[in-house]
mmCIF file of N, CA and C in Angstrom:
data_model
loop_
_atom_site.group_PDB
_atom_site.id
_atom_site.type_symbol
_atom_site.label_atom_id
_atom_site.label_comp_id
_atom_site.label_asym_id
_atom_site.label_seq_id
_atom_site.Cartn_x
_atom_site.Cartn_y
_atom_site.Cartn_z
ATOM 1 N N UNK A 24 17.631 24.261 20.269
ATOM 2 C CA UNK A 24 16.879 24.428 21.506
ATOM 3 C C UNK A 24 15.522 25.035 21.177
ATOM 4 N N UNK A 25 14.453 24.071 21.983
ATOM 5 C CA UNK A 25 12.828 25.023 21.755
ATOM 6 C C UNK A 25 12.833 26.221 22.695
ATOM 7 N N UNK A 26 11.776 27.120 22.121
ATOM 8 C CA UNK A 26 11.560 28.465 22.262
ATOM 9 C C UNK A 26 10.474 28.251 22.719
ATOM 10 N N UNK A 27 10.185 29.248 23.970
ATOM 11 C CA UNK A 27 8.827 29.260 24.832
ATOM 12 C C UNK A 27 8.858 30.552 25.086
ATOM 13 N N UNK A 28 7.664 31.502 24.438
ATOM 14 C CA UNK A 28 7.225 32.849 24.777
ATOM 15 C C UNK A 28 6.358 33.204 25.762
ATOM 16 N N UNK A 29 7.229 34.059 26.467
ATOM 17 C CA UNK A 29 5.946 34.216 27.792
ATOM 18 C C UNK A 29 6.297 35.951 27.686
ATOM 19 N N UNK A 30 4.450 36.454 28.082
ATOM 20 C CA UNK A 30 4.187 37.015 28.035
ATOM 21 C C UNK A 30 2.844 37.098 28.971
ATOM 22 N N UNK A 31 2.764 38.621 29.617
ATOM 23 C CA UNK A 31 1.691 38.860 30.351
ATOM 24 C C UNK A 31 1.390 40.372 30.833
ATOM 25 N N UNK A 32 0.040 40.409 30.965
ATOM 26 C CA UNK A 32 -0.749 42.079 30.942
ATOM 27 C C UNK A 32 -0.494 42.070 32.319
ATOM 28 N N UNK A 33 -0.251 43.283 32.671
ATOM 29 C CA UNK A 33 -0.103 44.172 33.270
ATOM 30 C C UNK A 33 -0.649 43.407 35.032
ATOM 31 N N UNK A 34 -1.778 43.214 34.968
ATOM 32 C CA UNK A 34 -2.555 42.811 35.892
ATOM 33 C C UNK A 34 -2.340 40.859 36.517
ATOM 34 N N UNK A 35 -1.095 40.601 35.457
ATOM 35 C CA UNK A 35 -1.119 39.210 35.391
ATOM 36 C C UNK A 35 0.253 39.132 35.402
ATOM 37 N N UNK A 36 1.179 40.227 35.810
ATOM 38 C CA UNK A 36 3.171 39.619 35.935
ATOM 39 C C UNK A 36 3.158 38.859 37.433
ATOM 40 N N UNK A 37 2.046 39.292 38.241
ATOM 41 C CA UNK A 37 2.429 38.250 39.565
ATOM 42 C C UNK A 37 2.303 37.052 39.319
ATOM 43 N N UNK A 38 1.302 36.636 38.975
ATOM 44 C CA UNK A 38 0.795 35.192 38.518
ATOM 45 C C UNK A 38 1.782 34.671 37.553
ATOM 46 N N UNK A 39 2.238 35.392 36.570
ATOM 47 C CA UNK A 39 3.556 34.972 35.648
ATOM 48 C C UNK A 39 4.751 34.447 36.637
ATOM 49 N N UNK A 40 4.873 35.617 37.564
ATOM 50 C CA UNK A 40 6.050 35.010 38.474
ATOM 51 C C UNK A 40 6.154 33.989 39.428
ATOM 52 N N UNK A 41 4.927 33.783 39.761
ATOM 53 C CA UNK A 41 4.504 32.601 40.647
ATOM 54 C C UNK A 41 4.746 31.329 39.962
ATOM 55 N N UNK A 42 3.919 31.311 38.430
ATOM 56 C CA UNK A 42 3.725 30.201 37.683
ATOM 57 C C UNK A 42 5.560 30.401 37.027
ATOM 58 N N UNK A 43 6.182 30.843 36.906
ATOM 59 C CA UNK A 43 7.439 30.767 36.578
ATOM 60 C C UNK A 43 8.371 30.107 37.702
ATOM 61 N N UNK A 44 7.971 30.803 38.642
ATOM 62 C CA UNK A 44 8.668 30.458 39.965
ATOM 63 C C UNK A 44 8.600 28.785 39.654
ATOM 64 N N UNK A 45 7.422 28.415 39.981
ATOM 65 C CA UNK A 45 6.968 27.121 39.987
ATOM 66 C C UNK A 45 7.639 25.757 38.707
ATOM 67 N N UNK A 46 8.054 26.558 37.705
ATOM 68 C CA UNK A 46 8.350 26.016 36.503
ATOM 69 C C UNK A 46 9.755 26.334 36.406
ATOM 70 N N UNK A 47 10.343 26.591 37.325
ATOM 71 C CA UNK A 47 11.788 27.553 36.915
ATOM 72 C C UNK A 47 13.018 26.583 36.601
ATOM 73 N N UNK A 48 12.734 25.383 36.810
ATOM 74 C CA UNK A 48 13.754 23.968 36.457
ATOM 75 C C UNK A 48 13.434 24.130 34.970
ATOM 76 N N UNK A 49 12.106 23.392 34.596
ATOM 77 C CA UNK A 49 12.076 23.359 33.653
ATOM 78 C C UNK A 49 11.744 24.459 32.494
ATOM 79 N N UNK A 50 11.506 25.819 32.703
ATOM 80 C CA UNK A 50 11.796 26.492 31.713
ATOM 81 C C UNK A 50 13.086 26.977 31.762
ATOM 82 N N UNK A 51 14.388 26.902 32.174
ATOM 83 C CA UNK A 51 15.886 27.151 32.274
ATOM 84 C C UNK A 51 16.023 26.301 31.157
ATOM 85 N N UNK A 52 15.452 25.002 30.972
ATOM 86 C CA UNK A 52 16.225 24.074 29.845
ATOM 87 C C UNK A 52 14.852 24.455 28.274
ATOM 88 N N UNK A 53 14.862 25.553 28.360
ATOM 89 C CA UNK A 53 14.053 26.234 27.008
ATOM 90 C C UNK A 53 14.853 27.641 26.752
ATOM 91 N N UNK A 54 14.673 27.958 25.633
ATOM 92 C CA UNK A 54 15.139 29.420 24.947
ATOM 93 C C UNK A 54 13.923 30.080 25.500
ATOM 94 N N UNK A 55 14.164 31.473 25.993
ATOM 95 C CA UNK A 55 13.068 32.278 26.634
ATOM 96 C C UNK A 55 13.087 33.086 25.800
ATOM 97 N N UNK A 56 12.002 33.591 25.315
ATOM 98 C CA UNK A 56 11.567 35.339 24.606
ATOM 99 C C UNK A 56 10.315 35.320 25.708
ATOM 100 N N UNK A 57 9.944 37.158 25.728
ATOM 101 C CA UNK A 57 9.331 37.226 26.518
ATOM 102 C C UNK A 57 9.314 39.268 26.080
ATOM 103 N N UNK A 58 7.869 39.768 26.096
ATOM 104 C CA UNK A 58 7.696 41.033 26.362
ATOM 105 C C UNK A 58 8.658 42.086 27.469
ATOM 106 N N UNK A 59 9.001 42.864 27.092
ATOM 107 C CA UNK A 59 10.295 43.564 28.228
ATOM 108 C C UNK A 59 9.769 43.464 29.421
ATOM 109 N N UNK A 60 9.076 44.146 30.061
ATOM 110 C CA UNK A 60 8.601 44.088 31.191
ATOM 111 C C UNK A 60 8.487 42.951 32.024
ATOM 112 N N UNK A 61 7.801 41.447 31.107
ATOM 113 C CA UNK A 61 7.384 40.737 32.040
ATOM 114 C C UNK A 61 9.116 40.097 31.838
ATOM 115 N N UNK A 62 9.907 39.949 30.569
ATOM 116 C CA UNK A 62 11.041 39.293 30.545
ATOM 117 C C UNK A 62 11.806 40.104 31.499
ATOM 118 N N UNK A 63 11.983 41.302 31.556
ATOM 119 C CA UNK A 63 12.611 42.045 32.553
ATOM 120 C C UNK A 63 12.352 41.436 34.180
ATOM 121 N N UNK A 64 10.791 41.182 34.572
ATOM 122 C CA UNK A 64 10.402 40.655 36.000
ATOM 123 C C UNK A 64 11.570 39.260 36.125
ATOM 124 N N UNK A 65 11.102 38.457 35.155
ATOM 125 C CA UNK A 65 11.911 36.916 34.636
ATOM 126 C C UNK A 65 13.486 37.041 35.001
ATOM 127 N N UNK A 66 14.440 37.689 34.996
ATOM 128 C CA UNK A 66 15.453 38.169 34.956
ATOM 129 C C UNK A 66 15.504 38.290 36.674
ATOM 130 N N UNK A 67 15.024 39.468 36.506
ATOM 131 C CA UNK A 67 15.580 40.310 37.299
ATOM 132 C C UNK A 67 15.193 39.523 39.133
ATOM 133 N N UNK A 68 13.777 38.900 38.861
ATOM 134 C CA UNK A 68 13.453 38.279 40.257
ATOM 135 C C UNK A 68 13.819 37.007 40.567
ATOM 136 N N UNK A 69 14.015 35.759 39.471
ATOM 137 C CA UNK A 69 13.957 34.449 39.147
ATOM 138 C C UNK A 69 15.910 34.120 38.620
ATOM 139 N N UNK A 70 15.962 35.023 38.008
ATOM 140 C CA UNK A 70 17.461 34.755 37.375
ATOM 141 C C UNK A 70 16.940 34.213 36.173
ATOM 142 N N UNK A 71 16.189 33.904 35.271
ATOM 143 C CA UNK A 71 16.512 33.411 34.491
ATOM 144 C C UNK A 71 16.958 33.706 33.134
ATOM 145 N N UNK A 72 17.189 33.081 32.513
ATOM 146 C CA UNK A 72 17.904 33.949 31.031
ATOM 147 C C UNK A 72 16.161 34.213 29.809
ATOM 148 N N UNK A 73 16.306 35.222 29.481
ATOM 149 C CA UNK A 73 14.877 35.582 29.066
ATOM 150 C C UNK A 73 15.702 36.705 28.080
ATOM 151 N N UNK A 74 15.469 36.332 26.308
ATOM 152 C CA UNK A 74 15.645 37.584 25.458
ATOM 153 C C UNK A 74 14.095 38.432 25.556
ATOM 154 N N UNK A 75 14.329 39.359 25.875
ATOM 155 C CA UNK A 75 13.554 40.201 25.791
ATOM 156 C C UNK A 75 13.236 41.262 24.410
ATOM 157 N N UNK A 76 11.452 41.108 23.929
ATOM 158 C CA UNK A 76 11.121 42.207 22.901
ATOM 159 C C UNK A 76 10.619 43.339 23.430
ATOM 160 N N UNK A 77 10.484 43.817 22.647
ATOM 161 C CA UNK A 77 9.576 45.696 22.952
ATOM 162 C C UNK A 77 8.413 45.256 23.782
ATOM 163 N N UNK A 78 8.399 45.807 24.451
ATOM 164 C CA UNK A 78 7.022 46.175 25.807
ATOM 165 C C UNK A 78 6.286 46.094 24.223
ATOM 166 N N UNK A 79 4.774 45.220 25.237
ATOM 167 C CA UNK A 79 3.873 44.185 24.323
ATOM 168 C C UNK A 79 2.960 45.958 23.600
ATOM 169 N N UNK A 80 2.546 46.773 24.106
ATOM 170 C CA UNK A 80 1.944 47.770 23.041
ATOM 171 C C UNK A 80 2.729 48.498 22.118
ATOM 172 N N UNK A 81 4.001 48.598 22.488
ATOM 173 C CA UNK A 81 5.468 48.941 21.859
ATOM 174 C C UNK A 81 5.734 48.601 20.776
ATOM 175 N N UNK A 82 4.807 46.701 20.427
ATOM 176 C CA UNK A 82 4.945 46.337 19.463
ATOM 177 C C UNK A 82 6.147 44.953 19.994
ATOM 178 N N UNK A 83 6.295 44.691 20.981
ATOM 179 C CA UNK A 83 6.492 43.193 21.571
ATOM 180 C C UNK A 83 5.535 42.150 21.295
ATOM 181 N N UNK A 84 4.549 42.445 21.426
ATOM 182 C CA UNK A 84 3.525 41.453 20.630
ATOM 183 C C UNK A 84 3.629 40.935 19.534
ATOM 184 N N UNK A 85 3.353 42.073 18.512
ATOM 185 C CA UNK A 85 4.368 41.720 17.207
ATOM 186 C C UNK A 85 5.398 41.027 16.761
ATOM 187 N N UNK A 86 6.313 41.435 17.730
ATOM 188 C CA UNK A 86 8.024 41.060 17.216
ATOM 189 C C UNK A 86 7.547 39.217 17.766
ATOM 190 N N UNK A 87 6.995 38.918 18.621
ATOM 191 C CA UNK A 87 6.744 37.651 19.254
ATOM 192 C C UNK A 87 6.021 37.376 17.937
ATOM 193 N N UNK A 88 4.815 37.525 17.687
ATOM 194 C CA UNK A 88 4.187 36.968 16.496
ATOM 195 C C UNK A 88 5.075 36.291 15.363
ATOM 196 N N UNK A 89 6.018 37.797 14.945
ATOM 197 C CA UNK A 89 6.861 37.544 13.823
ATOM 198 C C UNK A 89 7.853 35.624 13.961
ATOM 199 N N UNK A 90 8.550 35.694 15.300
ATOM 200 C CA UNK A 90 8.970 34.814 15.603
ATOM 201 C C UNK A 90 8.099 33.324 15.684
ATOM 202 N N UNK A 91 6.998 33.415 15.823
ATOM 203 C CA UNK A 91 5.807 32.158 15.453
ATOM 204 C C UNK A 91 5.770 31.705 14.172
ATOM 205 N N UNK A 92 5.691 33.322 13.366
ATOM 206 C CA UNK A 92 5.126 32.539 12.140
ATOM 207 C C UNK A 92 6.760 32.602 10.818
ATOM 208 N N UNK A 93 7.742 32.753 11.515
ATOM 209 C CA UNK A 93 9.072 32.138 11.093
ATOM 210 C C UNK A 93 9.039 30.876 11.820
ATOM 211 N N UNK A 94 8.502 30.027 12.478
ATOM 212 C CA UNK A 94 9.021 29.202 13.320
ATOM 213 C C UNK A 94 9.516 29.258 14.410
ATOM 214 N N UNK A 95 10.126 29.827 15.122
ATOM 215 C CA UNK A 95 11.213 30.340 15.937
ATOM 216 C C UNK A 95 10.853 29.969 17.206
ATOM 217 N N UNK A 96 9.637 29.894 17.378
ATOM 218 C CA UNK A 96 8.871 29.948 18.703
ATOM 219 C C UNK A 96 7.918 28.573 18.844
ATOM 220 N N UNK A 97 8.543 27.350 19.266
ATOM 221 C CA UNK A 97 7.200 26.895 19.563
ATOM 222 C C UNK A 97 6.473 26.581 20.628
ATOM 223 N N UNK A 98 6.193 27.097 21.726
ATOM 224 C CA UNK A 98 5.059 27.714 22.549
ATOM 225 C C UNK A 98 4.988 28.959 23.354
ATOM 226 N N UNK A 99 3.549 29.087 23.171
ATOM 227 C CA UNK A 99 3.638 30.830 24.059
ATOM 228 C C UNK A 99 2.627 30.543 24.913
ATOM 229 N N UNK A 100 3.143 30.972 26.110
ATOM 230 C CA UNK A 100 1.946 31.007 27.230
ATOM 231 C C UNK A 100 2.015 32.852 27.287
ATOM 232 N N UNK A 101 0.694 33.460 27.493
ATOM 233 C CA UNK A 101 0.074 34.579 27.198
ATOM 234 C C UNK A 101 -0.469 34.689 28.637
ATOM 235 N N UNK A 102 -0.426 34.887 29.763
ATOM 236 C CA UNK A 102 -1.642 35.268 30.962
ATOM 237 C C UNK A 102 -2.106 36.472 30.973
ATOM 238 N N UNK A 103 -3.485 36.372 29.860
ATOM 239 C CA UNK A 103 -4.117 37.585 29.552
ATOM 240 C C UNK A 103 -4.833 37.661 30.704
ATOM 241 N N UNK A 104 -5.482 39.437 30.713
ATOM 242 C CA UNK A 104 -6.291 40.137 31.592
ATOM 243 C C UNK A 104 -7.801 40.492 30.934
ATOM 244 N N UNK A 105 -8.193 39.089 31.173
ATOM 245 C CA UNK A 105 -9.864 39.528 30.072
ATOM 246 C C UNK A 105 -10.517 40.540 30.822
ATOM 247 N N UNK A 106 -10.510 40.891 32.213
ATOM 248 C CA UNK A 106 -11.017 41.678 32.451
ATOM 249 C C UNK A 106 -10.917 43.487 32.179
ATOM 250 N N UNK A 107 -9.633 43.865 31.673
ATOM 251 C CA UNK A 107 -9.526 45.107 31.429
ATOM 252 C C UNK A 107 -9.198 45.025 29.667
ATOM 253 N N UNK A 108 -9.562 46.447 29.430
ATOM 254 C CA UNK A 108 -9.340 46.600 28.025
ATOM 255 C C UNK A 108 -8.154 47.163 27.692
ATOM 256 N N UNK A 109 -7.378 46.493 26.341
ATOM 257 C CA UNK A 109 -5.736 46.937 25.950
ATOM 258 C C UNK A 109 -5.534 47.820 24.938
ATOM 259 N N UNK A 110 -5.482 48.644 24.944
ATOM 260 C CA UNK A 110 -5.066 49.813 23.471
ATOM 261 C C UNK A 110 -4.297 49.165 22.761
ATOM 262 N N UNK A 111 -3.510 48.210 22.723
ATOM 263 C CA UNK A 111 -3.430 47.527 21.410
ATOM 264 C C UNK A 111 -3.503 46.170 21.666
ATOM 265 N N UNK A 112 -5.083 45.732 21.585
ATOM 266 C CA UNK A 112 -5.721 44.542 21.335
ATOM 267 C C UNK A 112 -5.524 43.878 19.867
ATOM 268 N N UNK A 113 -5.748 44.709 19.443
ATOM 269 C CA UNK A 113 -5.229 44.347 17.568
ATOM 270 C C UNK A 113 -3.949 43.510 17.638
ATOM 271 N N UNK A 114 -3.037 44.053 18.235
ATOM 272 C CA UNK A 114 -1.811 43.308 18.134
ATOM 273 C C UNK A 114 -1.902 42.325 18.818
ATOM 274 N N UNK A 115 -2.493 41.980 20.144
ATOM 275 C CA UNK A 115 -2.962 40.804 20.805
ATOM 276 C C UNK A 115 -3.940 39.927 19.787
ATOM 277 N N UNK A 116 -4.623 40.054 19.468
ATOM 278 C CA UNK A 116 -5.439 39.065 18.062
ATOM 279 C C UNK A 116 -4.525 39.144 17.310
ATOM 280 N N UNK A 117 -3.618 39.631 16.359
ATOM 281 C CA UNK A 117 -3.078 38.860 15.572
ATOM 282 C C UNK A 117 -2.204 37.869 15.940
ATOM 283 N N UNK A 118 -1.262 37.938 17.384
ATOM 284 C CA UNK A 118 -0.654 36.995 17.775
ATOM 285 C C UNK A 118 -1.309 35.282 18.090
ATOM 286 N N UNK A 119 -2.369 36.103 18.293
ATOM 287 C CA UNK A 119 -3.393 34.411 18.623
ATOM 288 C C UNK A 119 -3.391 34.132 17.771
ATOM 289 N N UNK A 120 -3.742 34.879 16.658
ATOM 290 C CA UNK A 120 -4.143 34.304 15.296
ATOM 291 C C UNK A 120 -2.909 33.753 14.519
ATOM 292 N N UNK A 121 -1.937 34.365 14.622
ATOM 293 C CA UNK A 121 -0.783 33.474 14.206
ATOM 294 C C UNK A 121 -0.315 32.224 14.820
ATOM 295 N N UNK A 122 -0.499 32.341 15.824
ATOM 296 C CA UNK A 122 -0.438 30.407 16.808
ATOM 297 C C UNK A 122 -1.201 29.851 16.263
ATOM 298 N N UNK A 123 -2.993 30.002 16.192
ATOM 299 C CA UNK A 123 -3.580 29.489 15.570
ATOM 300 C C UNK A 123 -3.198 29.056 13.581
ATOM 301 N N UNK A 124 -2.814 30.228 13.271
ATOM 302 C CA UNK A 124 -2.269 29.968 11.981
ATOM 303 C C UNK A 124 -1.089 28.802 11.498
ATOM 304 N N UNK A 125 -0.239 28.760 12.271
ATOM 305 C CA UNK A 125 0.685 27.961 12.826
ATOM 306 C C UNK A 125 1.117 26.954 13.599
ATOM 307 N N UNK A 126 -0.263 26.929 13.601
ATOM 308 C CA UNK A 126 -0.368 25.647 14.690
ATOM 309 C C UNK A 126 0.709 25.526 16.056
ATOM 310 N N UNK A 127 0.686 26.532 16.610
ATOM 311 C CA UNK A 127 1.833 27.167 17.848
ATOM 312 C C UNK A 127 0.718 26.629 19.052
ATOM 313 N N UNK A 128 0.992 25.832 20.415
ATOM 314 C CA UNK A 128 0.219 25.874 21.550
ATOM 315 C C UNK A 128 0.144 27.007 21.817
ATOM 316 N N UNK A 129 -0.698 27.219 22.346
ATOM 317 C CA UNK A 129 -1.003 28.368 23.178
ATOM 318 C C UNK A 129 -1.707 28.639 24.655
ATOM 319 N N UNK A 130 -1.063 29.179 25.571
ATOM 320 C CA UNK A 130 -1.947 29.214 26.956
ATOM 321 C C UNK A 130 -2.150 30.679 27.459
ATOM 322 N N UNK A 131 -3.554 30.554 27.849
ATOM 323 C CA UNK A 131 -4.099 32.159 27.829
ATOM 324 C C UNK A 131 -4.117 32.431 29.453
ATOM 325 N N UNK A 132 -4.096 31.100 30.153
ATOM 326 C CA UNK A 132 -4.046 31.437 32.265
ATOM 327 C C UNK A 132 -3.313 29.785 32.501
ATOM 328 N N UNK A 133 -3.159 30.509 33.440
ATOM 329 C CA UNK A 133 -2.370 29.303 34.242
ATOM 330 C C UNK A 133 -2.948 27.859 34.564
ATOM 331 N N UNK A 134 -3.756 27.636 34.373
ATOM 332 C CA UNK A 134 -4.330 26.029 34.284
ATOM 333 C C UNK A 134 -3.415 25.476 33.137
ATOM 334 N N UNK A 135 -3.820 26.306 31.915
ATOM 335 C CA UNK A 135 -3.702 25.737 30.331
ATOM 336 C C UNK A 135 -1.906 26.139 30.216
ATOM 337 N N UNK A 136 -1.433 26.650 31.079
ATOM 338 C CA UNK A 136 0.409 26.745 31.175
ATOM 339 C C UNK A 136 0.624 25.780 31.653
ATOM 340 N N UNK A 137 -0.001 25.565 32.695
ATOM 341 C CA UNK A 137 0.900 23.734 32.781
ATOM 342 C C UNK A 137 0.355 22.716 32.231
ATOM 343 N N UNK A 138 -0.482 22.706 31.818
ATOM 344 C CA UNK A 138 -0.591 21.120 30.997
ATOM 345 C C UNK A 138 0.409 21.536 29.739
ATOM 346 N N UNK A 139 0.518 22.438 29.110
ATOM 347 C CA UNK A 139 1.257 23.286 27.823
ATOM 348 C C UNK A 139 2.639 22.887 28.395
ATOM 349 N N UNK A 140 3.313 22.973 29.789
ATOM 350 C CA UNK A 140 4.614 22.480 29.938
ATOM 351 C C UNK A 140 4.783 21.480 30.022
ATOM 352 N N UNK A 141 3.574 20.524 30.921
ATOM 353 C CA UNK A 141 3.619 19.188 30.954
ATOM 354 C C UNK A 141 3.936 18.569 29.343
ATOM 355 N N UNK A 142 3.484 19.080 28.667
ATOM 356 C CA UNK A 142 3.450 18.578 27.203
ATOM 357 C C UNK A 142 4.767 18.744 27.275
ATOM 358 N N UNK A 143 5.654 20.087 27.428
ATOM 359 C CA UNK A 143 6.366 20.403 26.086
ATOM 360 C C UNK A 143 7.450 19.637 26.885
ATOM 361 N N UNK A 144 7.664 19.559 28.408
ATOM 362 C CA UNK A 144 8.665 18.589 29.078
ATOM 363 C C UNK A 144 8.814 16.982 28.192
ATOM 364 N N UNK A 145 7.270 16.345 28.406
ATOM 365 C CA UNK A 145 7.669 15.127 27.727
ATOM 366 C C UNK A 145 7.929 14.972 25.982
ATOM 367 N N UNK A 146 7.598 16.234 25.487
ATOM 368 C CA UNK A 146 8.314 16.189 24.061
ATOM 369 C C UNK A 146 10.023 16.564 24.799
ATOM 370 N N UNK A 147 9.970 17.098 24.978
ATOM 371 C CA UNK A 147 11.977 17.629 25.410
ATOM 372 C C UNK A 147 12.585 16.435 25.725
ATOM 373 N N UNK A 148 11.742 15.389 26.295
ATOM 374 C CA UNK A 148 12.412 14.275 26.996
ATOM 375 C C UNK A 148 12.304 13.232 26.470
ATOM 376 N N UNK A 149 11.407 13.176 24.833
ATOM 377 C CA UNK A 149 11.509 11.734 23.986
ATOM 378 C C UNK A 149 12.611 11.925 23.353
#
């Protein structure tokens, strides 16, 4: 089964839940990882099954990274908050940088999450 990481700042779990809401057929038929908090929202509001890592400054970011660049993961939608600044941004760039390294999709807002599912549906379905 493919792996789809979702993750989102602080300022961006509504919009996660909306755009989840919206997707909730088809991300049920994916393996979920997901930062505690927002995997915790995922769970707890939606039902859905979501392993959850360490809250993303905790070092959830990380543990997600790690899982990219083993393979483990292939797509992460991210709904970052460009507008505020993160005390651990570092760990946010290396995760990009490992998708990028890895050639992992990646979606940073919700436009670029659904074409990213649209994709990953019709790969699931060849």
């Amino acid at each position: 089964m493919q792996t789809i990481a979702l993750i989102a700042h602080d300022k961006k779990k509504e919009d996660m839940l909306d755009f989840a809401s919206h997707h909730k057929e088809l991300l049920s038929r994916f393996h979920l990882v997901a930062t505690r908090t927002t995997g915790t929202l995922l769970k707890d509001k939606l039902g859905l099954d979501v392993e959850t890592m360490m809250s993303g400054p905790l070092g959830g970011d990380q543990q997600i990274g790690a899982l990219v660049a083993t393979e483990k993961v292939q797509y992460v939608i991210f709904l970052r908050d460009p507008l505020t600044s993160q005390p651990h941004e570092p760990d946010i760039n290396a995760l990009l940088r490992l998708c990028d390294v890895h050639n992992v999709p990646l979606a940073t807002n919700r436009k670029s999450g659904h074409i990213l599912l649209e994709y990953a549906a019709k790969k699931l379905d060849a």
